[in-house]
Amino acid sequence: MDNNVLNDFYDLDRMDLLIRTALRQIDYETVSLHTEEGYGLMYQLLTEWTGLSEYDAELIAIAGQDMIVCTSNEKRIINACESYGIEYTGILGILCCAYERRLIGREEFKGLIDRLFSDECSCHLHPRLKNQIYKQYHLQDV
C-alpha cells in the first residue's frame, strides 16, 4: 500500500476503517521482495519508468511478484501496473469494498465520498470518478 492511500484515510479521519477492512476481509501479512523475478521486475520498472521512485517500483514489483493488489492513487503507479498487467486499486476501491461488505452504511459512504472530493482532503481525484460512484451506487438519492 502506497503512503498516499494512508494519507487519504487520515484526511478522512477513518484510519480505523482501513484497519477493520484489512483485518476482517483480508488475510493480512507483511510482504517484501524475495524472488529473482521480483527483483528483475523492480529493475525493469526503474529502467523503463523513470518517473517512479525506488519505493514506487518496489511496491509494484512486490504486487507483481506475489500476485497481490497494488494499492495507490498515483497515476504513474497505476499506469505502470496497467502496463505489466498488475491489479491495482486506490482509496475509492477500498471505500467501495467497505460499503459493499457493509462495514459502513450508505449515508456514511456518501459522506466519505463527498469529503474525499472536497478541499478537506489532499487527494486529487478527477471529479468524473465521483460522478461514476454516485451513479453506480445510486448516491444521488441519499
Coordinates of C-alpha atoms in Angstrom, one line a residue:
M1 CA 0.0 0.0 0.0
D2 CA 1.3 3.4 -1.0
N3 CA 1.5 6.2 1.5
N4 CA -0.9 8.4 -0.4
V5 CA -3.8 6.0 0.5
L6 CA -2.8 6.1 4.1
N7 CA -2.8 9.9 4.0
D8 CA -6.3 9.9 2.4
F9 CA -7.7 7.7 5.2
Y10 CA -6.0 10.1 7.7
D11 CA -7.6 13.1 6.0
L12 CA -11.0 11.3 6.2
D13 CA -10.3 10.6 9.9
R14 CA -11.1 6.9 9.2
M15 CA -7.8 5.0 9.7
D16 CA -9.9 2.6 11.7
L17 CA -11.9 1.7 8.6
L18 CA -8.7 0.7 6.7
I19 CA -7.6 -1.5 9.6
R20 CA -11.1 -3.1 10.0
T21 CA -11.4 -3.7 6.3
A22 CA -7.9 -5.3 6.2
L23 CA -8.4 -7.4 9.3
R24 CA -11.9 -8.6 8.5
Q25 CA -11.8 -9.2 4.8
I26 CA -8.2 -10.0 4.0
D27 CA -5.5 -12.3 5.4
Y28 CA -3.1 -9.5 6.2
E29 CA 0.6 -10.2 6.1
T30 CA 3.7 -8.2 5.5
V31 CA 5.4 -8.8 2.2
S32 CA 8.8 -7.9 0.6
L33 CA 10.8 -8.7 -2.5
H34 CA 12.2 -12.2 -2.2
T35 CA 12.4 -13.7 -5.7
E36 CA 14.6 -13.2 -8.7
E37 CA 11.5 -12.3 -10.7
G38 CA 10.5 -9.6 -8.2
Y39 CA 13.9 -8.0 -8.2
G40 CA 14.0 -8.3 -12.0
L41 CA 10.7 -6.5 -12.3
M42 CA 11.9 -3.8 -9.9
Y43 CA 15.0 -3.2 -12.0
Q44 CA 12.9 -3.2 -15.2
L45 CA 10.5 -0.6 -13.7
L46 CA 13.3 1.6 -12.6
T47 CA 14.8 1.4 -16.0
E48 CA 11.7 1.9 -18.1
W49 CA 9.6 4.2 -15.8
T50 CA 12.0 7.0 -14.9
G51 CA 9.3 8.9 -13.0
L52 CA 8.9 6.1 -10.4
S53 CA 10.8 6.3 -7.1
E54 CA 12.6 3.2 -5.8
Y55 CA 9.7 2.8 -3.3
D56 CA 7.1 3.0 -6.1
A57 CA 9.0 0.4 -8.1
E58 CA 9.3 -1.9 -5.1
L59 CA 5.6 -1.5 -4.3
I60 CA 4.7 -2.6 -7.9
A61 CA 7.3 -5.3 -8.0
I62 CA 6.0 -6.9 -4.8
A63 CA 2.5 -6.8 -6.1
G64 CA 3.6 -8.4 -9.4
Q65 CA 5.8 -11.0 -7.6
D66 CA 3.2 -12.1 -5.1
M67 CA 0.2 -11.6 -7.4
I68 CA -1.5 -9.2 -5.0
V69 CA -3.3 -5.9 -5.5
C70 CA -1.1 -2.8 -5.6
T71 CA -2.8 0.0 -3.7
S72 CA -2.1 3.5 -4.8
N73 CA -3.8 6.7 -6.1
E74 CA -0.7 7.8 -8.0
K75 CA -1.3 7.9 -11.8
R76 CA 2.3 6.9 -12.6
I77 CA 2.0 3.8 -10.4
I78 CA -1.4 2.9 -11.9
N79 CA 0.0 3.3 -15.4
A80 CA 2.9 1.1 -14.6
C81 CA 0.6 -1.6 -13.1
E82 CA -1.6 -1.5 -16.2
S83 CA 1.4 -1.9 -18.4
Y84 CA 2.5 -5.0 -16.6
G85 CA -1.0 -6.4 -16.0
I86 CA -0.8 -6.0 -12.2
E87 CA -4.1 -5.5 -10.4
Y88 CA -4.4 -2.2 -8.5
T89 CA -6.9 -0.1 -6.5
G90 CA -6.9 3.1 -4.6
I91 CA -8.8 4.7 -1.8
L92 CA -12.0 4.7 -3.9
G93 CA -11.8 0.9 -4.4
I94 CA -11.2 0.4 -0.6
L95 CA -14.2 2.6 0.3
C96 CA -16.4 0.8 -2.2
C97 CA -15.3 -2.5 -0.8
A98 CA -16.1 -1.4 2.7
Y99 CA -19.5 -0.3 1.7
E100 CA -20.3 -3.4 -0.3
R101 CA -19.2 -5.5 2.7
R102 CA -21.4 -3.5 4.9
L103 CA -18.6 -2.1 7.1
I104 CA -20.1 1.3 6.5
G105 CA -23.6 2.4 5.8
R106 CA -24.9 4.2 2.7
E107 CA -25.0 7.7 4.3
E108 CA -21.5 7.3 5.7
F109 CA -20.3 6.0 2.4
K110 CA -21.7 9.1 0.6
G111 CA -20.3 11.4 3.2
L112 CA -16.8 9.9 2.9
I113 CA -17.0 10.2 -0.9
D114 CA -18.1 13.8 -0.7
R115 CA -15.4 14.6 1.8
L116 CA -12.8 12.8 -0.3
F117 CA -13.6 15.1 -3.2
S118 CA -13.7 18.3 -1.1
D119 CA -11.0 20.7 -0.2
E120 CA -10.7 19.0 3.2
C121 CA -8.7 16.2 1.7
S122 CA -5.3 16.2 0.0
C123 CA -6.5 13.6 -2.5
H124 CA -6.6 14.8 -6.1
L125 CA -9.1 12.6 -8.0
H126 CA -10.9 13.6 -11.2
P127 CA -14.5 14.7 -10.5
R128 CA -15.8 12.3 -13.1
L129 CA -14.8 9.5 -10.7
K130 CA -17.2 10.9 -8.1
N131 CA -20.0 11.0 -10.7
Q132 CA -19.3 7.4 -11.6
I133 CA -19.5 6.3 -8.0
Y134 CA -22.7 8.3 -7.4
K135 CA -24.2 6.7 -10.4
Q136 CA -23.1 3.1 -9.7
Y137 CA -24.2 3.2 -6.1
H138 CA -27.2 5.5 -6.6
L139 CA -25.9 8.0 -4.1
Q140 CA -27.7 11.0 -5.6
D141 CA -30.8 9.7 -3.8
V142 CA -29.1 9.9 -0.3

